[in-house]
PDB file of C-alpha atoms in Angstrom:
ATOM      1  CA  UNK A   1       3.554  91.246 297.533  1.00 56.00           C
ATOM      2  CA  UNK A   2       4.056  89.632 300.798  1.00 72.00           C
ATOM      3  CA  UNK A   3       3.364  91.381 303.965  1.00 87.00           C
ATOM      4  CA  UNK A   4       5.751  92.504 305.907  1.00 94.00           C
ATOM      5  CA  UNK A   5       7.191  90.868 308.956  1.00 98.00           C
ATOM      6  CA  UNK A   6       9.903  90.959 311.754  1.00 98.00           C
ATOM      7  CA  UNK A   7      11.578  87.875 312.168  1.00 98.00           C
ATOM      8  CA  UNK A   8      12.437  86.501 315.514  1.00 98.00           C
ATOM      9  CA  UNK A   9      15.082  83.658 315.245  1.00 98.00           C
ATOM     10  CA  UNK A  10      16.030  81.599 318.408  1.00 98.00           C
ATOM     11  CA  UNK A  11      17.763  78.990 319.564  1.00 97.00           C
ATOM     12  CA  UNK A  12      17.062  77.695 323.064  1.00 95.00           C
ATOM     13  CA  UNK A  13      18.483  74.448 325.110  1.00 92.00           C
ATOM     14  CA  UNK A  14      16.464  74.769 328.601  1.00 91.00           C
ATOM     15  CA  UNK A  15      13.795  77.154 327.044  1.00 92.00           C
ATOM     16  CA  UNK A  16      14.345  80.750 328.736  1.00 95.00           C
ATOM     17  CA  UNK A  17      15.962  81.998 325.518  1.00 96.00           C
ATOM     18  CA  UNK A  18      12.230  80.938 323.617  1.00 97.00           C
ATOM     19  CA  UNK A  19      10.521  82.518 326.232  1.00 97.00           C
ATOM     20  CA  UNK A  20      12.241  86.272 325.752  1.00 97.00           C
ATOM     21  CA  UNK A  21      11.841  85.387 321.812  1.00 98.00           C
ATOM     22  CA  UNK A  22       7.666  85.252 322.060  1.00 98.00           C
ATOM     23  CA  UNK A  23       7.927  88.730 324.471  1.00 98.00           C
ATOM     24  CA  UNK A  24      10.013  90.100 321.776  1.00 98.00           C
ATOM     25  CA  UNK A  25       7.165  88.845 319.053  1.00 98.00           C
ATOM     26  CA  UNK A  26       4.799  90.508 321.487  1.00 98.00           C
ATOM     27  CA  UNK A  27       6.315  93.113 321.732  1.00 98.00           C
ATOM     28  CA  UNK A  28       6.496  93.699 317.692  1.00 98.00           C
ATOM     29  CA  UNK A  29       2.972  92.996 317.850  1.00 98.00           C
ATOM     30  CA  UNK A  30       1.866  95.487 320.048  1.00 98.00           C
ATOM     31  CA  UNK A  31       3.705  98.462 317.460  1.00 97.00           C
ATOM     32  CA  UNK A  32       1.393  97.206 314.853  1.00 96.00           C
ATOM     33  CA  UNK A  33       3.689  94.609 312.471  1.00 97.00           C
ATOM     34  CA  UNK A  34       3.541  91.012 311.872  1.00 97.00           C
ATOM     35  CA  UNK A  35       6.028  88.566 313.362  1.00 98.00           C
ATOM     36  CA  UNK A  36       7.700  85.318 312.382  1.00 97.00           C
ATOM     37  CA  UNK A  37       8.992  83.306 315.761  1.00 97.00           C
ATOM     38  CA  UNK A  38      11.274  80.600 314.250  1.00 97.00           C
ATOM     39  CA  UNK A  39      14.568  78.555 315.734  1.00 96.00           C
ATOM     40  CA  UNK A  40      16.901  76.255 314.289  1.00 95.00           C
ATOM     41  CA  UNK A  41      17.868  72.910 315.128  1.00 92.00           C
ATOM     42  CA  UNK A  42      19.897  70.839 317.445  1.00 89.00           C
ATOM     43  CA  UNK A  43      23.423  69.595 316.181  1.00 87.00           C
ATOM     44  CA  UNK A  44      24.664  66.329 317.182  1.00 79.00           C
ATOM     45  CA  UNK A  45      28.589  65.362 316.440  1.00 75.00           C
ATOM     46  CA  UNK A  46      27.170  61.590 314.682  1.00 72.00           C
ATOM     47  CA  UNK A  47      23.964  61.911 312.571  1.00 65.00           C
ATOM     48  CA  UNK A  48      22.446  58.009 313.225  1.00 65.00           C
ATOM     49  CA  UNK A  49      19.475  59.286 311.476  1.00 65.00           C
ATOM     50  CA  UNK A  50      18.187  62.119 309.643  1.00 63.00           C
ATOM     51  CA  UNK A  51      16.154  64.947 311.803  1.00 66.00           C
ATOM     52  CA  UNK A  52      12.314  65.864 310.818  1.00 66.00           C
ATOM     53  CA  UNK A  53      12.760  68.994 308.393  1.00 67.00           C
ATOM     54  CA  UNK A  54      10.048  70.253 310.651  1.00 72.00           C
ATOM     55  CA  UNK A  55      10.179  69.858 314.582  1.00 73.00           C
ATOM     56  CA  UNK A  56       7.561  67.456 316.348  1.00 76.00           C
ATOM     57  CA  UNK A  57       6.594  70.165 318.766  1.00 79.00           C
ATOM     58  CA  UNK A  58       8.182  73.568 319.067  1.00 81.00           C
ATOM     59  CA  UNK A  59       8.874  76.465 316.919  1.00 91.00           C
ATOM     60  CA  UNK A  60       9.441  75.241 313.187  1.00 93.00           C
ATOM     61  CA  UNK A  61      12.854  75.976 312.020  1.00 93.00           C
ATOM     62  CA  UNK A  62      14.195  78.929 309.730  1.00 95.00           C
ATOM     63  CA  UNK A  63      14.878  78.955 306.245  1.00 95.00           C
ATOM     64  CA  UNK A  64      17.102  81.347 304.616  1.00 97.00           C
ATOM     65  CA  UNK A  65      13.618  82.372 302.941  1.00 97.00           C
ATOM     66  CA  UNK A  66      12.355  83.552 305.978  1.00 97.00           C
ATOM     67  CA  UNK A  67      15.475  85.322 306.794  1.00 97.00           C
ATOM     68  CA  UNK A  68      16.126  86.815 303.120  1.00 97.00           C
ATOM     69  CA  UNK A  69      12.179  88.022 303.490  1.00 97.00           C
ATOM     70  CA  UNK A  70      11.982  89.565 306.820  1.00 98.00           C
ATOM     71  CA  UNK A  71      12.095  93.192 307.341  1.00 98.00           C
ATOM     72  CA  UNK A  72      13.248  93.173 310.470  1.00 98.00           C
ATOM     73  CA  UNK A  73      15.944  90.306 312.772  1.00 98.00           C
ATOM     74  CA  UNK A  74      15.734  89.759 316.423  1.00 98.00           C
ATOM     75  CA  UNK A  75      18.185  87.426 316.571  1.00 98.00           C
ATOM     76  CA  UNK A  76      18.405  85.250 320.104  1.00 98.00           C
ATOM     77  CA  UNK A  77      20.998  82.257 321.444  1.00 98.00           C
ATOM     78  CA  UNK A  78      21.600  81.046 325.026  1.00 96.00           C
ATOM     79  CA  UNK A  79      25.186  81.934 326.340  1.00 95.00           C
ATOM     80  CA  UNK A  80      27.657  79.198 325.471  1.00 94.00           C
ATOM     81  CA  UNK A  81      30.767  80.149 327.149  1.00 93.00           C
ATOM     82  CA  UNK A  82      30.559  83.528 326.298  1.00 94.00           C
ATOM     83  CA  UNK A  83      29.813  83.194 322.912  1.00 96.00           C
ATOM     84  CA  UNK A  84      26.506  82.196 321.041  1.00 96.00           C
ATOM     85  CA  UNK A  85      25.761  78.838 321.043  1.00 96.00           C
ATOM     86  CA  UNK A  86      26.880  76.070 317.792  1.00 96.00           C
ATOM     87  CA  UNK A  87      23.667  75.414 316.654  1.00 96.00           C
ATOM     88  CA  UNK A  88      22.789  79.287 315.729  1.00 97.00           C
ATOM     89  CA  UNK A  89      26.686  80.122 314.234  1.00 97.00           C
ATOM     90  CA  UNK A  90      26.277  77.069 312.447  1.00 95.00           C
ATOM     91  CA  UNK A  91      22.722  77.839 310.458  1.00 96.00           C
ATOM     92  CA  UNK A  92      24.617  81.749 310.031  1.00 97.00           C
ATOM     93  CA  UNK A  93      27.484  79.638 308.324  1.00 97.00           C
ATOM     94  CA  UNK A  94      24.787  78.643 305.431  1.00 96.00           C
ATOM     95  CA  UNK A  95      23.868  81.945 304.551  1.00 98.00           C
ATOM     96  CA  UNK A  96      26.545  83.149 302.311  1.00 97.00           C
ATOM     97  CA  UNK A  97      24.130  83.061 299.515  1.00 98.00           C
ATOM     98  CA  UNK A  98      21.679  85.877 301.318  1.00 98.00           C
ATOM     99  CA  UNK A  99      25.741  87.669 301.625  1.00 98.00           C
ATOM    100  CA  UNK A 100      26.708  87.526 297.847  1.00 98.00           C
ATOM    101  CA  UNK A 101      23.056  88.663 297.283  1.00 98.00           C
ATOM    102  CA  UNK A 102      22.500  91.563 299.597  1.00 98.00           C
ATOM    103  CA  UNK A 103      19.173  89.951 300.411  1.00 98.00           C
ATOM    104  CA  UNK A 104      19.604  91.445 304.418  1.00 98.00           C
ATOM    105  CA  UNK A 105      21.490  94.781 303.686  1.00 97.00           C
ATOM    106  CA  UNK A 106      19.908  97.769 305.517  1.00 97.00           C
ATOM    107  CA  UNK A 107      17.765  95.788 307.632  1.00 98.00           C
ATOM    108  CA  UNK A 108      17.657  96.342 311.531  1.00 98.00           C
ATOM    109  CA  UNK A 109      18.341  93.965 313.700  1.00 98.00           C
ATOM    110  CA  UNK A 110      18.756  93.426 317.293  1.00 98.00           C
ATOM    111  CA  UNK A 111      20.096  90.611 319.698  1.00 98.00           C
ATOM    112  CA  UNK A 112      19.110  88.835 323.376  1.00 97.00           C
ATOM    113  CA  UNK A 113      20.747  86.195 325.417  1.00 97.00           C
ATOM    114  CA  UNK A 114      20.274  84.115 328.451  1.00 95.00           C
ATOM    115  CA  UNK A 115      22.533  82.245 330.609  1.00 93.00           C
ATOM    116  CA  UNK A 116      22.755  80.343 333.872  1.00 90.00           C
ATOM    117  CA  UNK A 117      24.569  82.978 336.099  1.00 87.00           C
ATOM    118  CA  UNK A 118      24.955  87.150 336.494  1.00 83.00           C
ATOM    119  CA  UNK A 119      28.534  86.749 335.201  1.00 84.00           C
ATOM    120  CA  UNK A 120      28.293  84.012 332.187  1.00 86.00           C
ATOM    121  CA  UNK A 121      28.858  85.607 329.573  1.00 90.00           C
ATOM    122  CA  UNK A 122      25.583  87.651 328.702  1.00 92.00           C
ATOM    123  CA  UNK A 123      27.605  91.070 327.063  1.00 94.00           C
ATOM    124  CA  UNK A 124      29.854  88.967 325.375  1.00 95.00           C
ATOM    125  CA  UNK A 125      27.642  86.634 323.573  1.00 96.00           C
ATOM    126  CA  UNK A 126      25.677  89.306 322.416  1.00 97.00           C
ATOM    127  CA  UNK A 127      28.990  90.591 320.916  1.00 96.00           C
ATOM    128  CA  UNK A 128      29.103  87.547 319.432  1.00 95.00           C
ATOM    129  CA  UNK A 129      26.241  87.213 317.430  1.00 97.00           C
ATOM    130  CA  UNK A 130      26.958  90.997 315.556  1.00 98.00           C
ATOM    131  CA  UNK A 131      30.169  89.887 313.413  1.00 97.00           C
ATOM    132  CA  UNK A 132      27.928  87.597 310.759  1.00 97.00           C
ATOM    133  CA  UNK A 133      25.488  90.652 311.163  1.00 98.00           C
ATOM    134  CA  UNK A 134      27.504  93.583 310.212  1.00 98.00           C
ATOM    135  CA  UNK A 135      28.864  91.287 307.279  1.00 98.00           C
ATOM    136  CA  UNK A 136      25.143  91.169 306.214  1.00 98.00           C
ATOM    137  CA  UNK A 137      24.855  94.852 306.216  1.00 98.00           C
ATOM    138  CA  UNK A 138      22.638  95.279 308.282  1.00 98.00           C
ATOM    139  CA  UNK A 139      21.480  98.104 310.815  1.00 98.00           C
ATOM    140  CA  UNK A 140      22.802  96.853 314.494  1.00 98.00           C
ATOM    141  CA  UNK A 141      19.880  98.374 317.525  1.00 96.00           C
ATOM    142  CA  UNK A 142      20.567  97.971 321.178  1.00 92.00           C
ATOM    143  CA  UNK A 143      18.366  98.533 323.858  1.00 89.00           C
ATOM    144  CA  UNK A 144      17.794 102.337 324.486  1.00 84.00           C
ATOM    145  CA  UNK A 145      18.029 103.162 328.375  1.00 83.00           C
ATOM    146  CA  UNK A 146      15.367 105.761 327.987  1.00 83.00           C
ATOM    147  CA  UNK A 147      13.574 102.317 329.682  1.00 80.00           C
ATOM    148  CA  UNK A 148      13.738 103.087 333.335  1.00 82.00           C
ATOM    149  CA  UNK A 149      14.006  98.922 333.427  1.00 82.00           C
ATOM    150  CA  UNK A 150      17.636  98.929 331.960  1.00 80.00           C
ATOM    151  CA  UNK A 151      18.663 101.044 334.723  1.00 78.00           C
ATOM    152  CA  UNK A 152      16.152  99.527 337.508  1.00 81.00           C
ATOM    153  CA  UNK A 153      16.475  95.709 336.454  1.00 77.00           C
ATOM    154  CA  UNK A 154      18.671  93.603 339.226  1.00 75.00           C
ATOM    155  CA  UNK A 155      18.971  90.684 336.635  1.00 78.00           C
ATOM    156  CA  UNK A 156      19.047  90.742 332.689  1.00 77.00           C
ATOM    157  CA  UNK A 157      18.953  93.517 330.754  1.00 81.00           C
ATOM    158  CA  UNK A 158      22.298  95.114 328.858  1.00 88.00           C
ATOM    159  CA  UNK A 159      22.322  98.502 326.348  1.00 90.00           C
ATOM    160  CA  UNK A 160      23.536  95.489 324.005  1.00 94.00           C
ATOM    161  CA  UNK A 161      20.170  93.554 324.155  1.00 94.00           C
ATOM    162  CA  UNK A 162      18.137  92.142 326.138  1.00 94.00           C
ATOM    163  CA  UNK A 163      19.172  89.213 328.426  1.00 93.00           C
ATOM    164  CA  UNK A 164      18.037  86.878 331.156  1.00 93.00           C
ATOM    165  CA  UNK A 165      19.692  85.050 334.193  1.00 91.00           C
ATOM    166  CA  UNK A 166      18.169  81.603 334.461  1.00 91.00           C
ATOM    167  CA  UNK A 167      19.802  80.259 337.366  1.00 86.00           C
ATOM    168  CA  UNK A 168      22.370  77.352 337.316  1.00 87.00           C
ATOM    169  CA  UNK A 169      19.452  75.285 337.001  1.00 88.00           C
ATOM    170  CA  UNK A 170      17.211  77.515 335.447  1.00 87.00           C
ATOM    171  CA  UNK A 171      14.803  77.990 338.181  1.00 90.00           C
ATOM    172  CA  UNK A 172      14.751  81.616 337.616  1.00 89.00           C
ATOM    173  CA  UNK A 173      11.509  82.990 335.818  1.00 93.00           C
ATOM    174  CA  UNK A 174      11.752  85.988 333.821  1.00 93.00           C
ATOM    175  CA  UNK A 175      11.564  89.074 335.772  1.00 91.00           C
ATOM    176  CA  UNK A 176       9.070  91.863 335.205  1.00 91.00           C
ATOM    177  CA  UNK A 177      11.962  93.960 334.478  1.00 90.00           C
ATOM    178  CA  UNK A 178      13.007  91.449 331.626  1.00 92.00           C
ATOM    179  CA  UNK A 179       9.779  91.149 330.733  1.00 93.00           C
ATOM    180  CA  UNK A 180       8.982  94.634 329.925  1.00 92.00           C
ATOM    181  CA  UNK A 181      12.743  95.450 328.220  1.00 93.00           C
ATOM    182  CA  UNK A 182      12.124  92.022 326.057  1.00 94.00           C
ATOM    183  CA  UNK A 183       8.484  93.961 325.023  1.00 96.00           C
ATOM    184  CA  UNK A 184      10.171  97.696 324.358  1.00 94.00           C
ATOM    185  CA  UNK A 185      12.878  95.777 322.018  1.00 96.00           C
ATOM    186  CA  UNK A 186      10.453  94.493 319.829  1.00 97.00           C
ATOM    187  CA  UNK A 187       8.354  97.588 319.773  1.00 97.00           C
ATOM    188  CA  UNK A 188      11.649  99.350 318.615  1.00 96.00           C
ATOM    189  CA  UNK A 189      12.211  97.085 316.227  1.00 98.00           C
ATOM    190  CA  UNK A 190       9.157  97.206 314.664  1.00 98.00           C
ATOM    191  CA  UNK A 191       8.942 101.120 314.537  1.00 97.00           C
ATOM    192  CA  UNK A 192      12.308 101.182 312.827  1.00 97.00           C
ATOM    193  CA  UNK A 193      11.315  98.720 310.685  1.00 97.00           C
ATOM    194  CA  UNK A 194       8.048 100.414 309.379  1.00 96.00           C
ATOM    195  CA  UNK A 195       9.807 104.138 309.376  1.00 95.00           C
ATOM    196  CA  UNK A 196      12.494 102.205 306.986  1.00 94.00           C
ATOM    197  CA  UNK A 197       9.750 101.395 305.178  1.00 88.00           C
ATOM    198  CA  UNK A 198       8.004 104.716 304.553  1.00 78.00           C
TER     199      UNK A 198
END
Protein backbone atom coordinates (compact mmCIF):
# COMPACT_ATOMS: atom_id res chain seq x y z
CA UNK A 1 0.00 0.00 0.00
CA UNK A 2 1.16 3.37 -0.92
CA UNK A 3 1.55 6.04 1.58
CA UNK A 4 -0.57 8.54 1.82
CA UNK A 5 -0.22 11.99 0.39
CA UNK A 6 -1.87 15.46 -0.22
CA UNK A 7 -1.57 16.58 -3.56
CA UNK A 8 -0.81 20.11 -4.43
CA UNK A 9 -1.59 20.86 -8.17
CA UNK A 10 -0.60 24.29 -9.70
CA UNK A 11 -0.42 26.10 -12.50
CA UNK A 12 1.62 29.30 -12.53
CA UNK A 13 2.58 31.90 -15.54
CA UNK A 14 4.88 34.58 -13.56
CA UNK A 15 5.50 32.13 -10.59
CA UNK A 16 3.57 33.65 -7.42
CA UNK A 17 0.86 31.00 -7.81
CA UNK A 18 4.06 28.13 -7.35
CA UNK A 19 5.25 29.99 -4.63
CA UNK A 20 1.79 29.80 -2.34
CA UNK A 21 1.68 25.99 -3.75
CA UNK A 22 5.26 24.97 -1.83
CA UNK A 23 3.79 27.10 1.53
CA UNK A 24 0.75 25.08 1.14
CA UNK A 25 3.13 21.71 0.83
CA UNK A 26 4.78 23.19 3.90
CA UNK A 27 2.24 23.70 5.45
CA UNK A 28 0.88 19.88 5.01
CA UNK A 29 4.18 19.01 6.11
CA UNK A 30 4.31 20.59 9.23
CA UNK A 31 0.67 18.48 10.35
CA UNK A 32 2.64 15.39 9.82
CA UNK A 33 1.54 14.00 6.00
CA UNK A 34 3.38 13.64 2.87
CA UNK A 35 2.93 15.98 -0.08
CA UNK A 36 3.00 15.78 -3.86
CA UNK A 37 3.74 19.52 -5.47
CA UNK A 38 2.90 18.96 -9.18
CA UNK A 39 1.57 21.52 -12.17
CA UNK A 40 0.50 21.01 -15.55
CA UNK A 41 1.62 22.33 -18.69
CA UNK A 42 1.54 25.29 -20.93
CA UNK A 43 -1.02 25.25 -23.93
CA UNK A 44 -0.13 26.80 -27.10
CA UNK A 45 -3.05 27.36 -29.94
CA UNK A 46 -0.33 25.52 -32.87
CA UNK A 47 1.68 22.51 -31.52
CA UNK A 48 5.09 22.94 -33.99
CA UNK A 49 6.49 20.29 -31.87
CA UNK A 50 5.68 17.96 -29.23
CA UNK A 51 6.39 19.20 -25.39
CA UNK A 52 8.87 17.04 -22.99
CA UNK A 53 6.33 14.65 -21.05
CA UNK A 54 8.44 15.89 -18.21
CA UNK A 55 9.42 19.69 -17.77
CA UNK A 56 13.23 20.74 -18.20
CA UNK A 57 13.18 22.55 -14.91
CA UNK A 58 10.18 23.09 -12.69
CA UNK A 59 7.62 21.06 -11.00
CA UNK A 60 6.94 17.77 -13.12
CA UNK A 61 3.48 17.64 -14.36
CA UNK A 62 0.33 15.67 -12.96
CA UNK A 63 -1.04 12.57 -14.01
CA UNK A 64 -4.48 11.53 -13.37
CA UNK A 65 -2.51 8.81 -11.20
CA UNK A 66 -1.39 11.23 -8.94
CA UNK A 67 -4.69 12.83 -8.74
CA UNK A 68 -6.83 9.43 -8.56
CA UNK A 69 -4.11 8.50 -5.57
CA UNK A 70 -3.99 11.50 -3.45
CA UNK A 71 -5.84 11.78 -0.30
CA UNK A 72 -6.07 15.11 -0.19
CA UNK A 73 -6.30 18.31 -3.43
CA UNK A 74 -5.01 21.75 -3.01
CA UNK A 75 -5.80 22.80 -6.14
CA UNK A 76 -4.06 26.37 -7.34
CA UNK A 77 -4.35 28.64 -10.84
CA UNK A 78 -3.41 32.31 -11.40
CA UNK A 79 -6.54 34.59 -12.06
CA UNK A 80 -7.36 34.70 -15.76
CA UNK A 81 -10.04 37.18 -16.06
CA UNK A 82 -11.81 36.07 -13.26
CA UNK A 83 -11.79 32.65 -13.91
CA UNK A 84 -8.96 29.94 -13.60
CA UNK A 85 -6.62 29.94 -16.11
CA UNK A 86 -6.85 27.38 -19.70
CA UNK A 87 -4.12 25.37 -18.98
CA UNK A 88 -5.60 23.96 -15.45
CA UNK A 89 -9.59 23.66 -16.91
CA UNK A 90 -8.08 22.05 -19.70
CA UNK A 91 -5.99 19.03 -17.78
CA UNK A 92 -9.67 18.93 -15.43
CA UNK A 93 -11.34 18.33 -18.96
CA UNK A 94 -9.25 14.83 -19.15
CA UNK A 95 -10.39 13.48 -16.08
CA UNK A 96 -13.74 12.08 -16.80
CA UNK A 97 -12.33 8.70 -16.33
CA UNK A 98 -11.35 9.47 -12.38
CA UNK A 99 -15.56 10.88 -12.71
CA UNK A 100 -17.14 7.59 -14.10
CA UNK A 101 -14.84 5.87 -11.51
CA UNK A 102 -15.35 7.70 -8.28
CA UNK A 103 -11.58 7.57 -7.90
CA UNK A 104 -11.80 11.40 -5.97
CA UNK A 105 -15.25 11.05 -4.18
CA UNK A 106 -15.07 12.11 -0.48
CA UNK A 107 -11.79 13.60 -0.71
CA UNK A 108 -11.11 17.23 0.65
CA UNK A 109 -9.95 19.67 -1.24
CA UNK A 110 -9.20 23.24 -1.13
CA UNK A 111 -8.31 26.13 -3.66
CA UNK A 112 -5.75 29.45 -3.92
CA UNK A 113 -5.28 32.07 -6.51
CA UNK A 114 -3.13 34.95 -7.42
CA UNK A 115 -3.54 37.82 -9.63
CA UNK A 116 -2.00 41.12 -10.66
CA UNK A 117 -4.35 43.60 -8.79
CA UNK A 118 -6.73 43.81 -5.33
CA UNK A 119 -9.78 43.69 -7.64
CA UNK A 120 -8.85 40.94 -10.51
CA UNK A 121 -10.73 38.52 -9.98
CA UNK A 122 -9.28 36.56 -6.86
CA UNK A 123 -13.08 35.38 -5.25
CA UNK A 124 -14.24 34.60 -8.48
CA UNK A 125 -11.62 32.38 -9.80
CA UNK A 126 -11.64 30.50 -6.84
CA UNK A 127 -15.37 29.99 -7.63
CA UNK A 128 -14.24 28.83 -10.60
CA UNK A 129 -12.15 26.08 -9.96
CA UNK A 130 -15.12 24.25 -7.47
CA UNK A 131 -17.69 23.27 -10.40
CA UNK A 132 -15.26 20.22 -11.86
CA UNK A 133 -14.72 19.66 -8.00
CA UNK A 134 -18.12 19.16 -6.66
CA UNK A 135 -18.72 16.95 -9.89
CA UNK A 136 -15.83 14.81 -8.45
CA UNK A 137 -17.49 14.47 -5.17
CA UNK A 138 -15.41 15.73 -3.31
CA UNK A 139 -15.34 17.59 0.19
CA UNK A 140 -14.95 21.58 -0.72
CA UNK A 141 -12.63 23.47 2.61
CA UNK A 142 -12.16 27.17 2.72
CA UNK A 143 -10.03 29.01 4.82
CA UNK A 144 -11.37 29.17 8.47
CA UNK A 145 -11.11 32.88 9.90
CA UNK A 146 -10.34 31.53 13.30
CA UNK A 147 -6.70 32.83 11.57
CA UNK A 148 -6.40 36.30 12.93
CA UNK A 149 -4.46 36.75 9.26
CA UNK A 150 -7.79 36.46 7.24
CA UNK A 151 -9.10 39.25 9.14
CA UNK A 152 -5.62 41.24 9.64
CA UNK A 153 -4.15 40.60 6.00
CA UNK A 154 -4.25 44.05 3.75
CA UNK A 155 -3.58 41.88 0.56
CA UNK A 156 -4.57 38.15 -0.27
CA UNK A 157 -6.36 36.09 1.73
CA UNK A 158 -10.38 35.19 1.10
CA UNK A 159 -12.72 32.58 3.45
CA UNK A 160 -12.70 30.93 -0.20
CA UNK A 161 -8.88 30.19 -0.23
CA UNK A 162 -6.03 31.55 -0.04
CA UNK A 163 -4.85 34.24 -2.55
CA UNK A 164 -2.09 36.65 -3.42
CA UNK A 165 -1.82 40.17 -5.12
CA UNK A 166 1.27 40.20 -7.28
CA UNK A 167 1.27 43.54 -8.58
CA UNK A 168 0.64 44.48 -12.29
CA UNK A 169 4.05 43.43 -12.74
CA UNK A 170 4.40 41.12 -10.11
CA UNK A 171 6.76 42.96 -7.97
CA UNK A 172 4.80 42.15 -4.97
CA UNK A 173 6.37 39.37 -2.64
CA UNK A 174 4.17 37.34 -0.63
CA UNK A 175 3.17 38.92 2.51
CA UNK A 176 3.67 37.43 5.96
CA UNK A 177 0.03 37.47 6.22
CA UNK A 178 -0.18 35.25 2.97
CA UNK A 179 2.43 33.45 4.06
CA UNK A 180 1.11 32.20 7.24
CA UNK A 181 -2.80 31.66 5.79
CA UNK A 182 -1.01 29.65 2.69
CA UNK A 183 0.76 27.43 5.85
CA UNK A 184 -2.71 27.06 8.10
CA UNK A 185 -4.49 25.79 4.68
CA UNK A 186 -2.32 23.06 4.26
CA UNK A 187 -2.19 22.15 7.89
CA UNK A 188 -6.09 21.93 7.58
CA UNK A 189 -5.93 19.99 4.87
CA UNK A 190 -3.82 17.57 6.09
CA UNK A 191 -5.69 17.11 9.51
CA UNK A 192 -8.89 16.51 7.60
CA UNK A 193 -7.29 14.34 5.51
CA UNK A 194 -5.76 11.99 8.23
CA UNK A 195 -9.13 12.26 10.57
CA UNK A 196 -10.90 10.94 7.14
CA UNK A 197 -8.62 8.45 7.36
CA UNK A 198 -9.03 7.09 10.89
Amino acid sequence: MTEAYVLVLYYSKYGATKQLAHLIADGVEAAGMSVKIRTVPNLATVVTEAAPSIPDEGDIYCTLDDLANCSALALGSPTRFGNMAAEMKYFWDQTTSLWLSGALHNKPVCVFTSSGSMHGGQESTLLSMLPPLFHHGMLIMGLSNVHPALSNTKSGGTPYGVSHVSGTRHENSISSDEKALCIEQGKRLARVAKQLQG
